[in-house]
Amino acid sequence: MIAVLKQGTTQAQKEHLLNWLKHMNLDVHVSEGQEVTVLGLIGDTSRVDIDLLNSLEIVQSVKRVSEPYKQANRKFQPNDSIINAAGVLIGGGNFAMIAGPCSVESEEQIVSVALAVKEAGANILRGGAFKPRTSPYAFQGLKDEGIRLLLEAKKVSGLPIITEIMTTRSLDLFEDVDIIQVGARNMQNFDLLQELGKTKKPILLKRGLANTLQELLMSAEYIMSEGNENIILCERGIRTYETYTRNTLDLSAVPVLHELTHLPVVVDPSHATGKASLVPSMAAAAAACGADGIMIEVHNNPACALCDGAQSITPVQFAQVNKTVQKIREASL
Amino acid sequence: MIAVLKQGTTQAQKEHLLNWLKHMNLDVHVSEGQEVTVLGLIGDTSRVDIDLLNSLEIVQSVKRVSEPYKQANRKFQPNDSIINAAGVLIGGGNFAMIAGPCSVESEEQIVSVALAVKEAGANILRGGAFKPRTSPYAFQGLKDEGIRLLLEAKKVSGLPIITEIMTTRSLDLFEDVDIIQVGARNMQNFDLLQELGKTKKPILLKRGLANTLQELLMSAEYIMSEGNENIILCERGIRTYETYTRNTLDLSAVPVLHELTHLPVVVDPSHATGKASLVPSMAAAAAACGADGIMIEVHNNPACALCDGAQSITPVQFAQVNKTVQKIREASL
Amino acid sequence: MIAVLKQGTTQAQKEHLLNWLKHMNLDVHVSEGQEVTVLGLIGDTSRVDIDLLNSLEIVQSVKRVSEPYKQANRKFQPNDSIINAAGVLIGGGNFAMIAGPCSVESEEQIVSVALAVKEAGANILRGGAFKPRTSPYAFQGLKDEGIRLLLEAKKVSGLPIITEIMTTRSLDLFEDVDIIQVGARNMQNFDLLQELGKTKKPILLKRGLANTLQELLMSAEYIMSEGNENIILCERGIRTYETYTRNTLDLSAVPVLHELTHLPVVVDPSHATGKASLVPSMAAAAAACGADGIMIEVHNNPACALCDGAQSITPVQFAQVNKTVQKIREASL
Amino acid sequence: MIAVLKQGTTQAQKEHLLNWLKHMNLDVHVSEGQEVTVLGLIGDTSRVDIDLLNSLEIVQSVKRVSEPYKQANRKFQPNDSIINAAGVLIGGGNFAMIAGPCSVESEEQIVSVALAVKEAGANILRGGAFKPRTSPYAFQGLKDEGIRLLLEAKKVSGLPIITEIMTTRSLDLFEDVDIIQVGARNMQNFDLLQELGKTKKPILLKRGLANTLQELLMSAEYIMSEGNENIILCERGIRTYETYTRNTLDLSAVPVLHELTHLPVVVDPSHATGKASLVPSMAAAAAACGADGIMIEVHNNPACALCDGAQSITPVQFAQVNKTVQKIREASL
């Protein structure tokens, strides 16, 4: 870590700061320039509060030169992590094709979608039981009944299931769920992360709407520091000024995360774009830049007035997406 | 709510959609234009999932014309809400001057700061017991012991206290806390909001790093819909591309929120700017544009090497800020 | 265009507004709701100043339902535009592989890069003669001499050339340039756009750092409205809070623009990411989501100390990128 | 400037880089750590292309420790600059109250507004002659006739005038204009900046929609490096994800710029918020945090259907704003 001190810092101020840093078991190299003084902090800087240091009046700026995450860091584990979700592998060349409806609505619905997406090439079933909704008046999901129906669909289809958790209080219900999803809004719900770290479950951790990739890795580190290394990262769009799409899918996150971490990276084009018509292109792009999986909303309800146009694509369209994705993966080798 | 349908929508598709909307107990006015068809949705549209509607292939765009929040809406309660925190009033002309250290560190520290900020003009004491930290390796606060010390400081100083909650699991510890703070990262932790809605405690709800003002009001609505109307909103900076300040303080949020809601609005310039040198100016600006209170980090530890330069200003500087703020409030009348 | 009037608007205010709108030759359909009044504006709304309308005190919000661009709009020209740059076609299935150095430095450099990238699969040569630099003290390019050298390289290699213009005052120098580039910082330099509209030159128009896709299309419309329809759009990253990459490449812009306009869309992964290591992945992703071309910085100077690590990739790496891109294009068909 | 080299950089690569840096007349201090090597670059680093350096494969990151602007830097000129616009002083305790209509429409209009705002407390008249418009089909201003009318209004009212320039080609028309405004979209139109640097005119330079404060200062430096030191900076809102206001007014820019530069800073709440109802609060806040002036749209046309509700406030409201602003300035002393 490097700290630049402002012009005009007194000798006494410098010594105060140096003493404080040494109390934190850091070695400090001081280099005095004409305009500024530069401190090089050596040792375990992951405990240093960079915001606090930055806020000191004598400090002009602070910069980390080594990453504050350790267990998630590729430097300390060069080989790709491979996550095992009930027999389906993700990462290290193994591709997750996750598909299913936005919300679980009924047994008939989830079972029929499960069979349809399996047929179309999916190897993991998704479906929302607990739904995070901006409005308290909106439908919040079937909750425990939703999880029961997902387990039904798993039994019939043989597909492992993934569904979102919203609070530590419902952790018991996730006993038989194969991958627990942490949504974008909970990416920095540290209490939830720590509790999930005490399980051995695969966790799919979605990037928050306005979180940096480093913050995403620090949230993974929260889970890993409690003992659970089964983490899949998920890029699902970030919030920008552009309003044509719901969010802006940041696909460069895929190769960047592959440089920084050994954890697998999955892309969710459905939530990022908010438009079914954009999902096939962005799924193809995700595969081309090396994603370890794709998560797509697929709906299958011929009786429903909405089915033709939903954000969710149909199983038939999904089969086509899957075919293109597989061809692109081969072309990218 | 208005939905614009794309050119080329078939009659059958339109009728499907109209039927679905009518099942949701909405009246629909259809107006056919040359290029597009515009639907006016009338009735209780707060239950309509705007993202879902927007994602339909036949829908070009959707727009709310009435706000999805009700209890927080000034239209339905024109008079300013006044929140009572252990006798200190906030809103409707009553100003909260909240001050205290970032973290509670020791009894000596918190008691001495409490007395100092009271002397300097504060009417509420802040202090962190549970600290949300990006890194799992950073100091996470004194936790329950921190709350005990805050209560000590309250007893000595007579100031009501505010401190942050991070999980429903520690709710019991907040029994005697006067205002419970929900931090930016938990603004959409809906489970936490609902539990807080079941208490009668004043809640200070901070705007999330990348949340719109409407989303802030929807989160307030989550709490209110469970029966707790004692909510104070807090603007604390949003995440933008500018890196000179930690976040970008959005002061226009103050008059905007005053138009949209009857709830009081407090501003936190310390976290927004991340620099002590900017706090006095931004506190003055917050008072000038009508904020109902200001929350400032104040530190007071002459033995500490960091005290001269911390993000926290000193009680002496705080007294000066308080004087200016009071003069500006008079000038703005 | 739809305008929503606030609750409490008086009859006199409404009539004032209706008269004004009718003076602009618009028909207005009025629909009175319980809470709000909705006006449907019919006619040529492209002349309406949406900001002005939005700012009226009686207006709650305004929304366009038809796009304000006409000549760039796919609705009015359903077939893909194909741009001809000195015999090389772009769009409608024709792919531009644009490569070359950031800046033209010498005849030897630009000629050798031209030959190398041609060999490696490029069909257009790029190179900066006028360089937009944040600092007035930085090297601003070889200017007219740079253009002369590019023309030399064109003669030797046979590749059409593209280079950036910064002011109408240097337009004469671009007489023999095959594609004129308008940089991100000049996307809304309307005077420059209008002058370029009076030429017949192909224009590559880069998206501004914080411009929406609609604004990009309006800038294309500025050029087209003066008579020049030879426009290539270019996505080159937008500014967000994420700092790991220089900008955030918004690849969903590719399929979105293909929905909205008939103009071809090229992607520049070099400037967007600012890191050579990310260019191959993002070039592959751009091809997979349907881009009509890719623009990549390629450098070739074995004597230069910087050559190993520059943002620019080498001709050898470029040949590999080109091979992958072509395979992905086939796989995506 | 500090450059951090990646782990694994070879000795040969380091030496290449060091040679290159020395050719740029920089001294380099090398400090070898366990994980990384840190280079301290000493000398005139304002010529170093930070993007290029950052893009090298062996470079992990680069950080400036001294500002790249010189003439605009408060370090080299500690006293506030005072700009003289036809006798009206701005900066160093002198406050600019700039008011007038969005566009000049007619002699009657601009003269009557000029007299009204003077009466209400303005000391400078604004009015648009050349209007930057997103759409080529929208009204582009009265152009040279608009400037003629502004000069008429100046003669009658005695107020100095400010109006926006859009291209170097109309520079002659600005001969008698007292302050030339560079709009947000042209903040990095470097050719225009350099030409304005060759005049002696006061320039009001608006911050671009997505530009950092450092980039704003670099654009000021472009003008100053050509010899013109008469620059007024203007904060007018930045583009964020929040859509309730047109842009997000970044008031912390005021104290930050006062720390970094000696140039005066003016705030434009009208364009930032896009809503007349928010202008008085944000004008008050700007005064409270130390702005050297405020620029407000004021309209005065009783015959116009729009006058009651325009983004522009009326002279009567402006007089009230002016009174509050003056009281707040006194309170803030």
PDB file of C-alpha atoms in Angstrom, chain C residues 6 13 16-17 19-20 46-60 68-71 131-140 143 166-169 185-186 188-191 194-195 198 209-212 214-215 218-219 221-222 225 239 246 274-277 303-306 308-312 317, chain D residues 6 13 16-17 19-20 46-60 68-71 131-140 143 166-169 185-186 188-191 194-195 198 209-212 214-215 218-219 221-222 225 239 246 274-277 303-306 308-312 317:
ATOM      1  CA  LYS C   6     -49.735  17.334 -12.414  1.00  0.00           C
ATOM      2  CA  GLN C  13     -53.117  26.537 -17.454  1.00  0.00           C
ATOM      3  CA  HIS C  16     -52.500  27.853 -22.368  1.00  0.00           C
ATOM      4  CA  LEU C  17     -50.464  24.750 -22.893  1.00  0.00           C
ATOM      5  CA  ASN C  19     -52.814  26.518 -27.450  1.00  0.00           C
ATOM      6  CA  TRP C  20     -49.031  26.528 -27.477  1.00  0.00           C
ATOM      7  CA  SER C  46     -39.219  15.813 -33.452  1.00  0.00           C
ATOM      8  CA  ARG C  47     -39.164  19.606 -33.198  1.00  0.00           C
ATOM      9  CA  VAL C  48     -40.537  19.657 -29.649  1.00  0.00           C
ATOM     10  CA  ASP C  49     -37.989  20.535 -26.989  1.00  0.00           C
ATOM     11  CA  ILE C  50     -38.598  17.744 -24.512  1.00  0.00           C
ATOM     12  CA  ASP C  51     -36.506  19.450 -21.814  1.00  0.00           C
ATOM     13  CA  LEU C  52     -38.532  22.625 -22.075  1.00  0.00           C
ATOM     14  CA  LEU C  53     -41.833  20.781 -21.948  1.00  0.00           C
ATOM     15  CA  ASN C  54     -40.586  18.717 -19.026  1.00  0.00           C
ATOM     16  CA  SER C  55     -39.580  21.828 -17.111  1.00  0.00           C
ATOM     17  CA  LEU C  56     -43.055  23.385 -17.075  1.00  0.00           C
ATOM     18  CA  GLU C  57     -44.432  23.535 -13.573  1.00  0.00           C
ATOM     19  CA  ILE C  58     -47.715  21.935 -14.538  1.00  0.00           C
ATOM     20  CA  VAL C  59     -45.987  19.041 -16.284  1.00  0.00           C
ATOM     21  CA  GLN C  60     -45.147  15.959 -14.233  1.00  0.00           C
ATOM     22  CA  PRO C  68     -36.863  11.716 -32.731  1.00  0.00           C
ATOM     23  CA  TYR C  69     -34.481  10.457 -35.451  1.00  0.00           C
ATOM     24  CA  LYS C  70     -35.766   9.762 -38.914  1.00  0.00           C
ATOM     25  CA  GLN C  71     -33.096   9.107 -41.492  1.00  0.00           C
ATOM     26  CA  LYS C 131      -4.676  13.291 -31.195  1.00  0.00           C
ATOM     27  CA  PRO C 132      -7.227  14.590 -28.671  1.00  0.00           C
ATOM     28  CA  ARG C 133      -5.272  14.771 -25.423  1.00  0.00           C
ATOM     29  CA  THR C 134      -6.560  15.693 -21.984  1.00  0.00           C
ATOM     30  CA  SER C 135      -3.374  17.667 -21.341  1.00  0.00           C
ATOM     31  CA  PRO C 136      -2.173  20.589 -23.469  1.00  0.00           C
ATOM     32  CA  TYR C 137       1.377  19.516 -22.640  1.00  0.00           C
ATOM     33  CA  ALA C 138       1.066  16.029 -24.146  1.00  0.00           C
ATOM     34  CA  PHE C 139       2.074  15.100 -27.708  1.00  0.00           C
ATOM     35  CA  GLN C 140      -0.778  16.131 -30.018  1.00  0.00           C
ATOM     36  CA  LYS C 143      -1.031  16.415 -37.697  1.00  0.00           C
ATOM     37  CA  MET C 166     -10.846  17.400 -34.484  1.00  0.00           C
ATOM     38  CA  THR C 167     -12.022  20.620 -36.116  1.00  0.00           C
ATOM     39  CA  THR C 168     -13.711  21.844 -39.270  1.00  0.00           C
ATOM     40  CA  ARG C 169     -10.601  23.937 -39.863  1.00  0.00           C
ATOM     41  CA  ARG C 185     -15.332  13.953 -27.161  1.00  0.00           C
ATOM     42  CA  ASN C 186     -16.722  15.463 -30.362  1.00  0.00           C
ATOM     43  CA  GLN C 188     -21.940  16.439 -29.856  1.00  0.00           C
ATOM     44  CA  ASN C 189     -19.762  18.996 -31.638  1.00  0.00           C
ATOM     45  CA  PHE C 190     -22.733  19.865 -33.790  1.00  0.00           C
ATOM     46  CA  ASP C 191     -20.898  22.353 -35.992  1.00  0.00           C
ATOM     47  CA  GLN C 194     -22.995  19.508 -39.884  1.00  0.00           C
ATOM     48  CA  GLU C 195     -19.874  20.247 -41.928  1.00  0.00           C
ATOM     49  CA  LYS C 198     -21.937  18.328 -46.416  1.00  0.00           C
ATOM     50  CA  LEU C 209     -18.342   8.852 -22.875  1.00  0.00           C
ATOM     51  CA  ALA C 210     -21.683   9.547 -21.254  1.00  0.00           C
ATOM     52  CA  ASN C 211     -24.066   9.585 -24.176  1.00  0.00           C
ATOM     53  CA  THR C 212     -27.145   7.455 -24.591  1.00  0.00           C
ATOM     54  CA  GLN C 214     -30.527   7.789 -28.649  1.00  0.00           C
ATOM     55  CA  GLU C 215     -28.134  10.733 -28.461  1.00  0.00           C
ATOM     56  CA  MET C 218     -29.369  12.035 -33.012  1.00  0.00           C
ATOM     57  CA  SER C 219     -25.749  12.931 -33.778  1.00  0.00           C
ATOM     58  CA  GLU C 221     -29.050  12.384 -37.761  1.00  0.00           C
ATOM     59  CA  TYR C 222     -27.162  15.725 -37.677  1.00  0.00           C
ATOM     60  CA  SER C 225     -29.826  15.729 -42.305  1.00  0.00           C
ATOM     61  CA  ARG C 239     -17.868   6.026 -18.226  1.00  0.00           C
ATOM     62  CA  ARG C 246     -10.613   2.468 -18.534  1.00  0.00           C
ATOM     63  CA  GLY C 274      -7.415   0.217 -21.930  1.00  0.00           C
ATOM     64  CA  LYS C 275      -5.664  -3.134 -21.454  1.00  0.00           C
ATOM     65  CA  ALA C 276      -4.201  -5.274 -24.244  1.00  0.00           C
ATOM     66  CA  SER C 277      -4.876  -8.453 -22.287  1.00  0.00           C
ATOM     67  CA  ALA C 303      13.214  -1.482 -31.534  1.00  0.00           C
ATOM     68  CA  CYS C 304      10.861   0.168 -29.051  1.00  0.00           C
ATOM     69  CA  ALA C 305      11.188  -0.554 -25.392  1.00  0.00           C
ATOM     70  CA  LEU C 306       7.447  -0.376 -25.018  1.00  0.00           C
ATOM     71  CA  ASP C 308       6.075  -5.867 -25.491  1.00  0.00           C
ATOM     72  CA  GLY C 309       3.500  -4.450 -23.244  1.00  0.00           C
ATOM     73  CA  ALA C 310       1.595  -1.682 -24.942  1.00  0.00           C
ATOM     74  CA  GLN C 311      -2.174  -1.446 -24.937  1.00  0.00           C
ATOM     75  CA  SER C 312      -1.708  -2.179 -28.613  1.00  0.00           C
ATOM     76  CA  GLN C 317      -1.635 -11.497 -31.665  1.00  0.00           C
TER      77      GLN C 317
ATOM     78  CA  LYS D   6       3.414  -6.625 -11.783  1.00  0.00           C
ATOM     79  CA  GLN D  13      11.540  -5.619 -19.141  1.00  0.00           C
ATOM     80  CA  HIS D  16      13.553  -1.319 -21.091  1.00  0.00           C
ATOM     81  CA  LEU D  17      10.976   0.662 -19.198  1.00  0.00           C
ATOM     82  CA  ASN D  19      15.445   3.512 -20.259  1.00  0.00           C
ATOM     83  CA  TRP D  20      12.301   4.813 -21.875  1.00  0.00           C
ATOM     84  CA  SER D  46       2.802  16.363 -16.951  1.00  0.00           C
ATOM     85  CA  ARG D  47       3.956  15.150 -20.376  1.00  0.00           C
ATOM     86  CA  VAL D  48       3.658  11.483 -19.482  1.00  0.00           C
ATOM     87  CA  ASP D  49       0.715   9.718 -21.097  1.00  0.00           C
ATOM     88  CA  ILE D  50      -0.776   8.010 -18.069  1.00  0.00           C
ATOM     89  CA  ASP D  51      -3.069   5.838 -20.210  1.00  0.00           C
ATOM     90  CA  LEU D  52      -0.168   4.539 -22.246  1.00  0.00           C
ATOM     91  CA  LEU D  53       1.910   3.774 -19.192  1.00  0.00           C
ATOM     92  CA  ASN D  54      -1.068   2.093 -17.558  1.00  0.00           C
ATOM     93  CA  SER D  55      -1.639  -0.094 -20.590  1.00  0.00           C
ATOM     94  CA  LEU D  56       1.797  -1.715 -20.535  1.00  0.00           C
ATOM     95  CA  GLU D  57       1.554  -5.384 -19.726  1.00  0.00           C
ATOM     96  CA  ILE D  58       4.177  -5.220 -16.992  1.00  0.00           C
ATOM     97  CA  VAL D  59       2.439  -2.289 -15.288  1.00  0.00           C
ATOM     98  CA  GLN D  60      -0.166  -3.054 -12.638  1.00  0.00           C
ATOM     99  CA  PRO D  68      -0.920  17.610 -14.176  1.00  0.00           C
ATOM    100  CA  TYR D  69      -2.202  21.208 -14.322  1.00  0.00           C
ATOM    101  CA  LYS D  70       0.089  24.073 -13.482  1.00  0.00           C
ATOM    102  CA  GLN D  71      -1.305  27.492 -14.270  1.00  0.00           C
ATOM    103  CA  LYS D 131     -28.042  26.881 -28.946  1.00  0.00           C
ATOM    104  CA  PRO D 132     -26.541  23.403 -28.798  1.00  0.00           C
ATOM    105  CA  ARG D 133     -29.463  21.084 -29.461  1.00  0.00           C
ATOM    106  CA  THR D 134     -29.520  17.299 -29.424  1.00  0.00           C
ATOM    107  CA  SER D 135     -31.786  17.306 -32.483  1.00  0.00           C
ATOM    108  CA  PRO D 136     -30.880  18.881 -35.834  1.00  0.00           C
ATOM    109  CA  TYR D 137     -34.583  19.636 -36.279  1.00  0.00           C
ATOM    110  CA  ALA D 138     -34.904  21.788 -33.136  1.00  0.00           C
ATOM    111  CA  PHE D 139     -34.576  25.589 -33.068  1.00  0.00           C
ATOM    112  CA  GLN D 140     -30.860  26.415 -33.038  1.00  0.00           C
ATOM    113  CA  LYS D 143     -27.321  33.180 -33.940  1.00  0.00           C
ATOM    114  CA  MET D 166     -20.069  26.661 -30.393  1.00  0.00           C
ATOM    115  CA  THR D 167     -17.311  26.893 -32.976  1.00  0.00           C
ATOM    116  CA  THR D 168     -14.141  28.825 -33.682  1.00  0.00           C
ATOM    117  CA  ARG D 169     -15.776  29.888 -36.930  1.00  0.00           C
ATOM    118  CA  ARG D 185     -20.572  19.388 -24.682  1.00  0.00           C
ATOM    119  CA  ASN D 186     -17.541  21.422 -25.785  1.00  0.00           C
ATOM    120  CA  GLN D 188     -13.045  18.921 -24.404  1.00  0.00           C
ATOM    121  CA  ASN D 189     -13.245  20.590 -27.823  1.00  0.00           C
ATOM    122  CA  PHE D 190      -9.536  21.296 -27.565  1.00  0.00           C
ATOM    123  CA  ASP D 191      -9.313  23.264 -30.801  1.00  0.00           C
ATOM    124  CA  GLN D 194      -6.879  26.798 -27.750  1.00  0.00           C
ATOM    125  CA  GLU D 195      -8.407  29.521 -29.930  1.00  0.00           C
ATOM    126  CA  LYS D 198      -5.437  33.361 -27.778  1.00  0.00           C
ATOM    127  CA  LEU D 209     -21.609  15.842 -18.353  1.00  0.00           C
ATOM    128  CA  ALA D 210     -19.238  13.044 -17.430  1.00  0.00           C
ATOM    129  CA  ASN D 211     -16.005  14.842 -16.762  1.00  0.00           C
ATOM    130  CA  THR D 212     -13.968  14.722 -13.593  1.00  0.00           C
ATOM    131  CA  GLN D 214      -9.315  17.128 -12.878  1.00  0.00           C
ATOM    132  CA  GLU D 215     -10.386  17.021 -16.525  1.00  0.00           C
ATOM    133  CA  MET D 218      -6.991  20.350 -17.635  1.00  0.00           C
ATOM    134  CA  SER D 219      -9.402  22.057 -20.035  1.00  0.00           C
ATOM    135  CA  GLU D 221      -5.157  24.657 -18.564  1.00  0.00           C
ATOM    136  CA  TYR D 222      -5.620  24.368 -22.359  1.00  0.00           C
ATOM    137  CA  SER D 225      -1.437  27.611 -21.729  1.00  0.00           C
ATOM    138  CA  ARG D 239     -24.906  12.548 -15.564  1.00  0.00           C
ATOM    139  CA  ARG D 246     -32.101  16.239 -15.410  1.00  0.00           C
ATOM    140  CA  GLY D 274     -34.160  20.968 -15.079  1.00  0.00           C
ATOM    141  CA  LYS D 275     -36.948  22.022 -12.718  1.00  0.00           C
ATOM    142  CA  ALA D 276     -37.758  25.577 -11.695  1.00  0.00           C
ATOM    143  CA  SER D 277     -39.118  24.433  -8.345  1.00  0.00           C
ATOM    144  CA  ALA D 303     -47.978  37.126 -23.285  1.00  0.00           C
ATOM    145  CA  CYS D 304     -46.403  33.707 -23.503  1.00  0.00           C
ATOM    146  CA  ALA D 305     -48.439  30.656 -22.669  1.00  0.00           C
ATOM    147  CA  LEU D 306     -45.391  29.014 -21.172  1.00  0.00           C
ATOM    148  CA  ASP D 308     -46.001  30.480 -15.722  1.00  0.00           C
ATOM    149  CA  GLY D 309     -44.347  27.157 -15.690  1.00  0.00           C
ATOM    150  CA  ALA D 310     -41.067  27.298 -17.537  1.00  0.00           C
ATOM    151  CA  GLN D 311     -37.841  25.935 -16.127  1.00  0.00           C
ATOM    152  CA  SER D 312     -36.961  29.596 -15.998  1.00  0.00           C
ATOM    153  CA  GLN D 317     -38.966  34.797  -7.900  1.00  0.00           C
TER     154      GLN D 317
END
